[in-house]
Coordinates of C-alpha atoms in Angstrom, one line a residue:
Chain H
M1 CA 31.8 3.1 -18.3
S2 CA 28.5 2.9 -17.3
F3 CA 26.0 -0.1 -17.8
V4 CA 22.1 -0.6 -17.3
V5 CA 21.1 -3.4 -15.3
P6 CA 17.0 -4.3 -15.6
V7 CA 16.1 -6.2 -13.0
G8 CA 12.5 -7.7 -13.5
P9 CA 9.6 -7.6 -14.0
Q10 CA 8.4 -11.3 -13.0
H11 CA 9.2 -13.5 -10.4
P12 CA 7.1 -16.4 -10.3
A13 CA 7.8 -17.4 -6.4
L14 CA 6.9 -13.8 -4.6
E15 CA 4.0 -11.3 -5.5
E16 CA 3.7 -8.3 -6.7
P17 CA 6.7 -8.0 -9.8
E18 CA 8.3 -4.8 -10.0
H19 CA 10.9 -3.6 -12.6
F20 CA 14.2 -1.8 -11.9
R21 CA 16.7 -0.5 -13.8
F22 CA 19.9 0.0 -12.2
T23 CA 22.7 2.3 -13.6
V24 CA 25.9 0.9 -12.6
E25 CA 29.5 1.9 -12.7
G26 CA 31.7 -1.2 -12.6
E27 CA 30.2 -2.8 -9.6
E28 CA 28.7 0.3 -7.8
I29 CA 24.9 1.4 -8.4
V30 CA 24.9 4.9 -9.4
D31 CA 21.5 5.6 -10.3
V32 CA 17.9 3.5 -9.9
D33 CA 15.1 3.7 -12.2
F34 CA 11.5 1.8 -11.7
R35 CA 8.4 0.7 -13.3
L36 CA 5.0 -0.2 -11.2
G37 CA 1.8 -1.4 -12.4
Y38 CA 2.5 -5.1 -13.5
M39 CA 0.1 -6.2 -10.5
H40 CA -2.5 -3.2 -11.1
R41 CA -5.2 -5.0 -10.5
G42 CA -7.9 -1.8 -10.4
I43 CA -8.8 -2.7 -7.1
E44 CA -9.8 1.0 -6.5
K45 CA -12.4 0.8 -9.3
A46 CA -13.9 -2.5 -8.3
F47 CA -14.7 -0.8 -4.8
E48 CA -17.2 1.5 -6.5
E49 CA -18.8 -1.7 -8.1
K50 CA -19.3 -3.4 -5.0
S51 CA -21.5 -3.0 -1.8
F52 CA -19.9 -1.8 1.4
P53 CA -19.8 -5.3 2.8
R54 CA -18.7 -7.0 -0.1
A55 CA -15.7 -4.4 -0.4
L56 CA -14.7 -5.6 2.7
Y57 CA -13.7 -9.1 1.1
L58 CA -12.2 -7.3 -1.7
A59 CA -9.8 -5.3 0.6
E60 CA -8.7 -8.4 2.2
R61 CA -7.5 -9.7 -0.8
I62 CA -5.1 -7.0 -1.7
C63 CA -2.4 -8.6 0.2
G64 CA -2.2 -12.4 1.1
I65 CA 0.3 -11.5 4.0
C66 CA -1.5 -8.6 5.8
S67 CA -5.0 -9.3 4.7
G68 CA -6.3 -8.9 8.3
I69 CA -5.0 -5.3 8.8
H70 CA -6.5 -4.4 5.2
S71 CA -10.0 -5.8 6.4
I72 CA -9.6 -4.0 9.6
A73 CA -8.4 -0.5 8.0
C74 CA -11.3 -1.1 5.8
V75 CA -14.1 -1.8 8.2
E76 CA -13.0 1.1 10.4
A77 CA -13.2 3.4 7.8
V78 CA -16.8 2.3 6.8
E79 CA -17.8 2.1 10.6
E80 CA -16.8 5.8 10.5
L81 CA -19.1 6.6 7.4
A82 CA -21.7 4.4 8.9
G83 CA -21.6 6.3 12.3
V84 CA -21.5 2.8 14.4
E85 CA -18.8 1.8 16.5
A86 CA -17.6 -1.8 16.9
P87 CA -18.0 -3.3 20.6
R88 CA -15.1 -3.0 23.0
R89 CA -14.7 -6.8 22.8
A90 CA -15.0 -6.8 18.9
R91 CA -12.0 -4.0 19.1
F92 CA -9.8 -6.3 21.3
L93 CA -10.2 -9.2 19.2
R94 CA -9.1 -7.0 16.3
T95 CA -6.0 -6.4 18.0
V96 CA -5.4 -10.0 19.0
L97 CA -5.7 -10.5 14.8
A98 CA -3.5 -7.6 13.9
E99 CA -0.8 -8.6 16.2
L100 CA -0.7 -12.2 15.4
E101 CA -0.4 -11.2 11.6
R102 CA 2.3 -8.6 12.7
V103 CA 4.4 -11.7 14.2
H104 CA 3.7 -14.2 11.2
S105 CA 4.5 -11.0 8.7
H106 CA 7.8 -10.3 10.6
L107 CA 8.7 -14.2 11.1
L108 CA 8.0 -14.5 7.1
W109 CA 10.4 -11.0 6.5
A110 CA 13.2 -12.7 8.6
G111 CA 13.1 -16.0 6.6
I112 CA 13.3 -13.8 3.4
A113 CA 16.5 -12.1 4.7
A114 CA 18.3 -15.2 5.4
H115 CA 17.3 -16.8 2.2
E116 CA 18.4 -13.8 0.5
I117 CA 21.8 -14.1 2.0
G118 CA 22.0 -17.9 1.4
F119 CA 21.3 -18.7 5.2
M120 CA 18.7 -21.5 4.2
T121 CA 18.8 -23.0 8.0
L122 CA 17.5 -19.9 9.4
F123 CA 14.9 -19.6 6.5
H124 CA 13.5 -22.9 7.4
L125 CA 13.3 -22.4 11.1
T126 CA 11.9 -18.9 11.0
W127 CA 9.3 -20.4 8.5
R128 CA 8.8 -23.4 10.8
D129 CA 7.9 -21.3 13.7
R130 CA 5.5 -18.9 11.3
E131 CA 3.4 -22.2 10.9
H132 CA 2.6 -22.0 14.6
V133 CA 1.0 -18.5 14.4
L134 CA -1.1 -19.6 11.3
D135 CA -2.4 -22.2 13.3
V136 CA -3.5 -20.0 16.0
L137 CA -4.8 -17.9 13.3
E138 CA -6.6 -21.0 11.6
M139 CA -8.1 -21.8 15.2
L140 CA -9.4 -18.7 15.8
T141 CA -10.7 -17.7 12.6
G142 CA -10.9 -20.8 10.3
N143 CA -8.2 -19.8 7.8
R144 CA -4.7 -19.7 7.5
V145 CA -5.0 -16.0 5.1
N146 CA -7.9 -14.0 4.1
Y147 CA -9.5 -14.7 7.5
A148 CA -13.0 -13.1 7.0
A149 CA -12.7 -12.1 10.7
N150 CA -14.6 -8.6 10.3
K151 CA -18.3 -7.5 9.5
I152 CA -19.3 -4.1 9.5
G153 CA -20.0 -3.5 13.5
G154 CA -17.8 -6.0 14.9
V155 CA -16.0 -9.3 14.3
R156 CA -17.0 -13.0 13.2
F157 CA -14.5 -14.8 15.5
D158 CA -14.3 -15.2 19.3
V159 CA -11.5 -16.2 21.4
E160 CA -13.2 -18.9 23.6
P161 CA -11.6 -20.2 27.0
K162 CA -10.7 -23.3 25.3
H163 CA -8.3 -21.6 22.7
L164 CA -6.4 -19.8 25.7
G165 CA -4.2 -22.8 26.3
K166 CA -2.9 -22.9 22.9
I167 CA -2.7 -19.3 22.6
S168 CA -0.4 -19.0 25.6
N169 CA 1.8 -22.4 24.6
V170 CA 2.5 -20.7 21.1
L171 CA 3.3 -17.4 22.6
D172 CA 5.7 -18.9 25.1
D173 CA 7.4 -21.0 22.5
L174 CA 7.7 -17.7 20.1
E175 CA 9.0 -15.7 22.7
E176 CA 12.2 -17.9 23.1
D177 CA 12.3 -18.3 19.3
A178 CA 12.4 -14.7 18.8
L179 CA 15.1 -14.0 21.4
R180 CA 17.1 -17.0 19.9
Y181 CA 16.7 -15.7 16.5
M182 CA 17.6 -11.8 17.7
D183 CA 21.0 -13.5 18.9
V184 CA 21.5 -15.1 15.4
F185 CA 21.0 -12.1 13.8
T186 CA 23.0 -9.8 15.9
S187 CA 25.6 -12.1 16.4
D188 CA 26.1 -14.3 13.5
R189 CA 29.2 -13.5 11.3
T190 CA 27.8 -14.3 8.2
I191 CA 24.7 -11.9 8.8
T192 CA 26.6 -9.2 10.4
A193 CA 28.9 -9.4 7.0
R194 CA 26.1 -9.2 4.9
C195 CA 23.6 -6.7 6.6
E196 CA 25.8 -4.3 8.7
G197 CA 26.3 -1.0 6.8
E198 CA 24.4 -2.3 3.8
G199 CA 21.4 0.1 2.5
V200 CA 21.6 2.8 5.0
L201 CA 19.0 5.3 4.9
S202 CA 19.9 8.2 7.5
K203 CA 17.1 9.5 9.8
G204 CA 17.0 12.9 7.6
E205 CA 16.0 11.1 4.3
A206 CA 13.7 8.6 6.3
L207 CA 11.7 11.7 7.2
R208 CA 12.0 13.6 4.0
L209 CA 10.9 10.7 2.0
A210 CA 7.9 10.1 4.3
T211 CA 8.9 6.7 5.1
V212 CA 6.9 4.4 6.9
G213 CA 6.5 1.4 9.4
P214 CA 9.8 -0.8 10.4
T215 CA 11.8 1.1 7.6
A216 CA 11.3 3.9 9.2
R217 CA 12.1 2.9 12.8
A218 CA 15.1 1.2 11.9
S219 CA 16.5 4.9 10.9
G220 CA 15.3 6.3 14.2
V221 CA 12.0 7.9 13.3
D222 CA 9.7 7.2 16.3
E223 CA 6.5 6.7 14.6
D224 CA 4.0 3.8 14.9
M225 CA 0.2 4.6 14.2
R226 CA -0.9 1.9 16.8
R227 CA 0.2 4.7 19.5
D228 CA 0.2 8.0 17.5
D229 CA -3.3 7.4 16.1
P230 CA -4.5 4.6 17.6
F231 CA -7.3 2.1 16.1
A232 CA -9.0 -1.3 17.3
A233 CA -8.1 -1.5 20.9
Y234 CA -4.4 0.1 20.8
G235 CA -6.1 3.3 22.7
E236 CA -6.1 1.1 25.8
I237 CA -3.0 -1.0 25.2
D238 CA 0.3 0.4 25.8
V239 CA 2.5 0.1 23.0
D240 CA 6.3 0.4 23.4
V241 CA 7.7 1.6 19.7
K242 CA 10.8 -0.1 18.7
T243 CA 13.6 1.8 17.1
A244 CA 17.2 1.5 15.9
E245 CA 19.9 4.0 14.9
G246 CA 21.6 2.3 12.1
G247 CA 19.0 2.7 9.0
D248 CA 20.9 -0.5 7.5
V249 CA 19.7 -4.1 6.9
L250 CA 20.8 -5.0 10.2
A251 CA 18.9 -2.3 12.1
N252 CA 15.6 -3.3 10.0
A253 CA 16.3 -6.9 11.3
E254 CA 16.8 -5.8 15.0
V255 CA 13.6 -3.6 14.8
R256 CA 11.3 -6.3 13.3
L257 CA 12.5 -8.9 15.9
S258 CA 12.2 -6.7 18.9
E259 CA 8.4 -6.3 17.3
I260 CA 7.8 -9.7 17.6
L261 CA 8.9 -9.3 21.2
E262 CA 6.5 -6.5 21.6
S263 CA 3.7 -8.0 19.7
I264 CA 3.7 -10.9 22.3
N265 CA 3.5 -8.7 25.0
I266 CA 0.7 -6.9 23.5
L267 CA -1.0 -10.0 22.8
R268 CA -0.8 -11.0 26.1
N269 CA -2.1 -8.2 27.6
A270 CA -5.1 -8.2 24.9
V271 CA -6.0 -11.9 25.6
E272 CA -6.0 -11.0 29.3
Q273 CA -8.0 -7.9 29.1
L274 CA -10.5 -9.2 26.9
P275 CA -13.8 -7.4 27.8
E276 CA -17.0 -9.4 27.8
G277 CA -19.7 -8.4 25.9
P278 CA -21.3 -8.9 22.2
L279 CA -19.0 -9.4 19.2
S280 CA -20.9 -7.0 16.8
V281 CA -23.9 -4.6 16.6
D282 CA -26.3 -4.2 13.6
A283 CA -24.8 -1.6 11.0
P284 CA -27.5 0.2 8.0
K285 CA -27.3 -1.5 4.8
K286 CA -27.5 1.9 3.5
I287 CA -24.5 3.9 4.5
P288 CA -25.1 7.8 4.9
E289 CA -23.4 10.5 2.4
G290 CA -20.2 11.6 3.6
Q291 CA -16.3 10.8 3.8
A292 CA -14.0 8.7 5.8
T293 CA -10.1 8.5 6.3
N294 CA -8.6 5.8 8.2
R295 CA -4.7 4.9 9.2
V296 CA -3.5 1.8 10.8
E297 CA -0.2 0.4 11.5
A298 CA -0.4 -2.5 8.9
P299 CA 3.2 -5.0 9.6
R300 CA 4.8 -2.9 6.8
G301 CA 3.9 0.4 8.1
E302 CA 1.3 3.1 7.8
L303 CA -1.5 2.0 5.8
L304 CA -4.3 4.4 4.7
Y305 CA -7.7 3.6 3.4
H306 CA -10.3 6.5 2.4
F307 CA -13.8 6.2 1.3
K308 CA -16.7 8.1 0.1
S309 CA -20.4 7.3 0.2
D310 CA -23.3 9.2 -1.9
G311 CA -25.8 7.6 0.6
G312 CA -26.2 4.1 -1.5
E313 CA -25.2 0.8 -0.7
K314 CA -22.1 1.0 -2.8
P315 CA -19.0 3.5 -2.0
S316 CA -18.6 6.3 -4.8
R317 CA -14.9 6.0 -4.2
G318 CA -12.2 3.9 -2.5
K319 CA -8.8 4.7 -1.8
V320 CA -5.9 2.6 -0.6
R321 CA -2.3 3.5 0.1
T322 CA -0.2 0.5 1.1
P323 CA 3.1 0.9 2.9
T324 CA 5.1 -0.5 0.4
M325 CA 4.2 2.6 -1.9
A326 CA 5.3 5.1 0.5
N327 CA 8.8 3.2 0.9
I328 CA 9.7 3.0 -2.8
P329 CA 11.7 6.3 -2.8
A330 CA 13.5 4.9 0.3
I331 CA 14.6 1.5 -1.6
I332 CA 15.9 3.8 -4.2
E333 CA 17.9 5.8 -1.6
K334 CA 19.2 3.0 0.2
L335 CA 20.5 1.0 -3.2
K336 CA 22.5 4.0 -4.6
G337 CA 26.1 3.5 -3.7
E338 CA 25.5 -0.5 -3.1
T339 CA 26.7 -2.9 -5.3
I340 CA 24.5 -5.3 -7.8
A341 CA 25.5 -8.2 -5.2
E342 CA 23.6 -6.4 -2.6
I343 CA 20.4 -5.7 -4.4
P344 CA 18.2 -8.9 -3.1
I345 CA 19.0 -8.3 0.2
V346 CA 18.5 -4.1 0.4
V347 CA 15.3 -4.5 -1.8
A348 CA 14.1 -7.2 0.9
S349 CA 15.0 -5.0 3.8
I350 CA 12.1 -2.8 3.5
D351 CA 9.7 -6.2 3.1
P352 CA 8.4 -5.3 0.2
C353 CA 5.3 -7.7 -1.6
F354 CA 8.0 -8.5 -4.4
C355 CA 11.4 -9.5 -5.0
C356 CA 12.0 -10.1 -8.6
T357 CA 16.1 -10.9 -8.9
E358 CA 15.2 -14.1 -10.9
R359 CA 15.8 -13.0 -14.2
V360 CA 18.6 -10.3 -14.8
Q361 CA 19.9 -8.6 -17.9
I362 CA 22.8 -7.0 -18.5
V363 CA 22.7 -4.6 -21.3
D364 CA 25.8 -2.9 -22.9
K365 CA 25.0 0.5 -23.4
N366 CA 27.4 0.9 -26.3
T367 CA 26.8 -2.2 -28.3
G368 CA 23.5 -2.8 -27.1
K369 CA 24.6 -6.5 -26.3
T370 CA 22.3 -7.9 -23.7
Q371 CA 23.1 -10.8 -21.5
T372 CA 20.5 -12.8 -19.5
L373 CA 21.7 -13.9 -15.8
T374 CA 19.9 -16.2 -13.5
K375 CA 19.3 -15.9 -10.0
K376 CA 21.8 -18.6 -9.3
E377 CA 24.6 -17.0 -11.7
L378 CA 23.7 -13.7 -9.5
R379 CA 24.1 -15.5 -6.4
E380 CA 27.6 -16.8 -7.9
M381 CA 28.8 -13.5 -8.8
R382 CA 28.2 -12.4 -5.2
E383 CA 30.1 -15.1 -3.9
E384 CA 33.2 -14.3 -5.9
Chain O
M1 CA 0.2 18.5 17.5
N2 CA -3.9 18.0 18.0
S3 CA -6.6 19.3 15.5
E4 CA -6.8 22.6 16.7
E5 CA -3.4 23.2 16.6
V6 CA -3.0 22.0 13.0
I7 CA -5.8 24.5 12.4
D8 CA -4.1 27.4 14.0
V9 CA -1.3 26.9 11.7
I10 CA -2.9 27.1 8.5
Q11 CA -5.8 29.3 9.5
D12 CA -4.9 32.0 6.8
Y13 CA -4.9 29.8 3.9
I14 CA -8.3 27.8 4.5
D15 CA -11.9 28.5 3.8
D16 CA -13.4 26.2 5.9
E17 CA -12.7 23.8 8.3
E18 CA -14.2 20.6 10.2
I19 CA -12.8 19.1 13.2
L20 CA -13.5 14.8 13.2
S21 CA -11.9 14.3 16.1
E22 CA -8.5 15.1 18.2
K23 CA -6.7 13.3 15.8
K24 CA -8.8 14.0 12.5
V25 CA -9.7 17.1 10.8
I26 CA -10.5 18.4 7.5
A27 CA -9.6 21.9 5.7
T28 CA -10.9 23.3 2.7
T29 CA -8.7 25.5 0.4
D30 CA -8.6 26.3 -3.1
R31 CA -5.7 26.4 -6.1
E32 CA -4.2 29.6 -4.9
R33 CA -3.7 28.7 -1.3
Y34 CA -2.9 25.3 -1.0
R35 CA 0.9 25.3 -1.7
D36 CA 1.1 28.2 0.8
A37 CA -0.7 26.2 3.4
L38 CA 1.7 23.3 2.6
Q39 CA 4.7 25.4 2.7
T40 CA 3.7 26.8 6.2
L41 CA 3.4 23.1 7.6
W42 CA 6.4 22.1 6.1
D43 CA 8.1 24.9 8.0
K44 CA 6.8 23.9 11.0
G45 CA 8.6 20.5 10.7
I46 CA 5.5 18.6 9.3
Q47 CA 7.5 16.4 7.0
H48 CA 4.9 13.5 6.3
I49 CA 2.8 13.3 3.4
T50 CA 0.7 10.2 3.5
T51 CA -1.0 10.2 -0.2
I52 CA -3.1 12.1 -2.5
T53 CA -6.5 11.3 -3.2
A54 CA -8.5 12.5 -6.2
T55 CA -12.1 11.9 -6.7
D56 CA -13.7 12.8 -10.0
F57 CA -17.2 14.5 -9.6
G58 CA -18.2 14.7 -13.1
E59 CA -18.3 18.8 -13.1
E60 CA -15.2 19.1 -10.9
T61 CA -12.2 17.0 -9.4
E62 CA -11.5 16.8 -5.7
I63 CA -8.0 16.5 -4.6
I64 CA -7.3 15.6 -1.0
Y65 CA -3.7 16.0 0.4
H66 CA -3.5 13.4 3.3
I67 CA -0.7 15.0 5.8
S68 CA 0.2 13.8 8.9
C69 CA 1.3 16.0 11.7
D70 CA 2.5 14.2 14.4
G71 CA -0.2 11.6 14.7
T72 CA -3.3 13.9 13.6
L73 CA -4.2 13.5 10.2
L74 CA -5.1 16.5 7.9
D75 CA -7.1 16.2 4.9
L76 CA -6.5 19.1 2.8
V77 CA -9.1 19.5 0.2
V78 CA -8.9 21.4 -3.0
S79 CA -11.4 21.4 -6.0
V80 CA -10.6 21.9 -9.5
P81 CA -12.9 22.3 -12.4
N82 CA -12.7 19.5 -14.9
E83 CA -12.6 21.6 -18.1
D84 CA -9.1 23.2 -16.6
L85 CA -8.0 20.0 -15.0
E86 CA -4.5 21.1 -13.7
I87 CA -2.5 21.8 -10.4
S88 CA 1.2 22.6 -9.5
T89 CA 3.2 19.9 -8.1
I90 CA 4.0 20.2 -4.5
T91 CA 7.4 18.0 -4.9
D92 CA 9.3 21.0 -4.4
I93 CA 7.8 21.2 -0.6
Y94 CA 7.0 17.5 0.0
P95 CA 9.4 15.3 -2.4
A96 CA 7.4 12.2 -1.2
A97 CA 4.7 13.3 -3.1
I98 CA 6.4 12.4 -6.2
L99 CA 4.7 9.0 -6.5
Y100 CA 1.6 10.1 -5.9
E101 CA 1.4 13.1 -8.0
R102 CA 2.2 10.3 -11.1
E103 CA -0.5 8.4 -9.9
L104 CA -3.0 11.3 -10.4
M105 CA -1.8 12.1 -14.0
D106 CA -2.1 8.3 -14.8
L107 CA -5.5 7.6 -13.3
F108 CA -7.2 11.1 -13.5
G109 CA -5.7 12.8 -16.3
I110 CA -4.8 15.7 -13.7
D111 CA -2.0 18.0 -15.5
V112 CA 0.5 18.2 -12.5
L113 CA 2.7 21.3 -13.8
D114 CA 6.1 21.2 -13.1
H115 CA 6.2 17.7 -12.1
P116 CA 9.9 16.4 -12.4
D117 CA 9.3 13.3 -13.8
P118 CA 5.9 13.0 -15.5
R119 CA 6.2 9.6 -16.9
T120 CA 3.3 6.7 -16.5
L121 CA 3.8 4.8 -13.2
V122 CA 0.8 2.0 -13.1
L123 CA -0.6 1.9 -16.4
P124 CA 0.6 -0.1 -19.5
D125 CA 3.0 1.6 -22.1
D126 CA 0.4 1.1 -24.8
W127 CA -2.6 2.4 -22.8
P128 CA -4.8 4.9 -24.8
E129 CA -4.0 8.4 -24.8
Y130 CA -6.5 10.7 -22.9
K131 CA -8.3 7.8 -21.1
Y132 CA -8.2 7.5 -17.4
P133 CA -9.6 4.4 -15.5
L134 CA -10.6 6.7 -12.3
K135 CA -12.8 9.1 -14.1
K136 CA -16.2 8.4 -14.1
G137 CA -18.2 7.6 -17.3
Q138 CA -15.1 6.8 -19.3
Y139 CA -15.7 3.1 -20.3
D140 CA -18.4 0.5 -20.9
Y141 CA -17.4 -1.7 -18.3
Q142 CA -20.0 -4.3 -18.5
A143 CA -18.5 -4.6 -22.1
I144 CA -14.9 -4.7 -20.9
A145 CA -16.0 -7.1 -18.1
E146 CA -17.6 -9.5 -20.9
A147 CA -14.8 -9.3 -23.6
E148 CA -13.0 -12.5 -24.0
N149 CA -9.6 -11.1 -25.5
V150 CA -7.5 -7.8 -24.8
S151 CA -8.0 -6.5 -28.3
D152 CA -11.5 -6.4 -27.4
V153 CA -10.8 -4.6 -24.4
K154 CA -8.7 -2.2 -26.4
E155 CA -11.3 -1.7 -28.8
I156 CA -14.0 -0.6 -26.3
A157 CA -11.6 1.7 -24.3
E158 CA -10.5 3.4 -27.4
D159 CA -14.2 3.9 -28.5
D160 CA -14.0 7.7 -28.1
D161 CA -17.6 8.7 -28.1
F162 CA -19.1 5.7 -26.2
D163 CA -22.8 5.9 -25.6
P164 CA -24.3 3.4 -22.8
E165 CA -27.5 4.0 -24.5
L166 CA -26.7 2.8 -28.1
M167 CA -24.7 0.0 -26.3
L168 CA -28.0 -1.4 -24.9
E169 CA -29.6 -1.3 -28.0
A170 CA -26.9 -2.9 -29.8
E171 CA -27.0 -5.7 -27.0
K172 CA -30.4 -6.2 -27.7
E173 CA -30.1 -6.6 -31.3
N174 CA -27.2 -8.7 -31.3
K175 CA -28.1 -11.6 -28.9
D176 CA -24.9 -13.6 -29.1
R177 CA -21.3 -12.3 -28.1
K178 CA -19.9 -13.1 -31.9
S179 CA -22.3 -10.9 -33.5
L180 CA -22.2 -8.2 -30.7
I181 CA -18.2 -7.6 -31.2
E182 CA -18.8 -7.7 -35.2
W183 CA -21.2 -5.0 -34.5
L184 CA -18.5 -3.1 -32.5
E185 CA -15.8 -3.7 -35.3
T186 CA -18.2 -2.5 -37.8
R187 CA -18.9 0.7 -35.7
I188 CA -15.3 1.2 -34.9
G189 CA -14.4 0.7 -38.7
K190 CA -17.1 3.5 -39.8
E191 CA -15.4 6.0 -37.6
E192 CA -12.1 5.3 -38.8
G193 CA -13.5 6.0 -42.4
D194 CA -14.6 9.3 -41.2

């Protein structure tokens, strides 16, 4: 007999609620349906009501975790429209910002993954280390999130000689920690038992569904906008793209943890090669008529911004495609054939901006009887 | 694949091209040939569709298919007249376009023909029919922004022949919000009576 298990839409702890409906036969998931839009804030429409500099601050508020990369993607699209190019030093500083953000975002993911499988010690350790990255970001830009670090034509922060000591100390510590987590994730029996072979996405499916970012790379798809379509200063810095073969949750962890190590390398190179020069150039207030499309590699994957200007001070159209949107078909594919107990970790494995397992309802399709489960009960079911 | 190689592949199916850089290219085509262009790209092993962007220009709606060709971003532009706002699905060629096409139907009212799953994606279930948030000139945004509760917003959004000038006039006559809402209610009530 098949049941429909609705999951979501509200979870008070994590952003971006979403609603899933799992059709299950016994424990096995045979079909998945979903509903988006609970967090649709009309930002694309709001772009049309804001001047270009203010659109930048709005873009930054799309995501609380990767706010810096949204602002970089937005500012580079607007710069292309305006026909200005940020100075070389500004582009290197944007790279520093993007990589610091990638490190803290991946550490956050590692923590959430550990939390979903009940490994609370690891959750606390990764989030403790994430704080050190946030400290560096606060030192450089004045904010832990929503850095307001970019402006049209350049950046609004600088890496000064007095910052270098702290940055280098944090990077050294982080490298050590990331190697340790890599070791834990690949050797700990609790983790391998829960993550190995779960939520598998084959390379063919990943390509067919246009999956992006670490989710695609964990399935062996060799794509990374930092190398393939360089933005900021990535054209001048080597990026070693990390891939894994398994396509399961463990491969996702491996890719993200090795990306932390690669980001540390990029950060060291960027800070070392930081060129002298101005931080910004003047940009016109009125943006010439035209359109610009820009893609960047956000921590979760390819992020696209498209802006149109009709020659005024406001965009006539602003379009954003976030990586989670592109990865939703992949979640569906990953969940088919899994069990209810694996829902939290498999959904978390693509690092979505939501996880909504706080309230689960089990509906008996034949009688229409509804039973509500809490997250705690769901966890207990998993342990049985 | 660089921009020129991308253009070579779809040369037969496009009217116009603009090479912005080695990794960015815009090509213009029409409703008859865009599917052939996309099919040719897919056959060449280009499987990555980044997204679909639509823009309402009043008379016509421009639809851009953003295709990632090994690092080069192709913007394939198709224009569709607004009085005949329909386009065939590309999900049989690019399966990943399924969500992006649902977004087009939701936010622009574009009729995507033969779409395998044409349900609402982002809008609420009780959203008024034939109202599309990203089309131009659909709502009185000022009134929506100032509305005090959801039912007011719904009424303003459902008001079919909203006239901005009439709204301005109403705002002049009714200085406070309460009388403005009352005025709106009588007007909507009158239309329902008709």
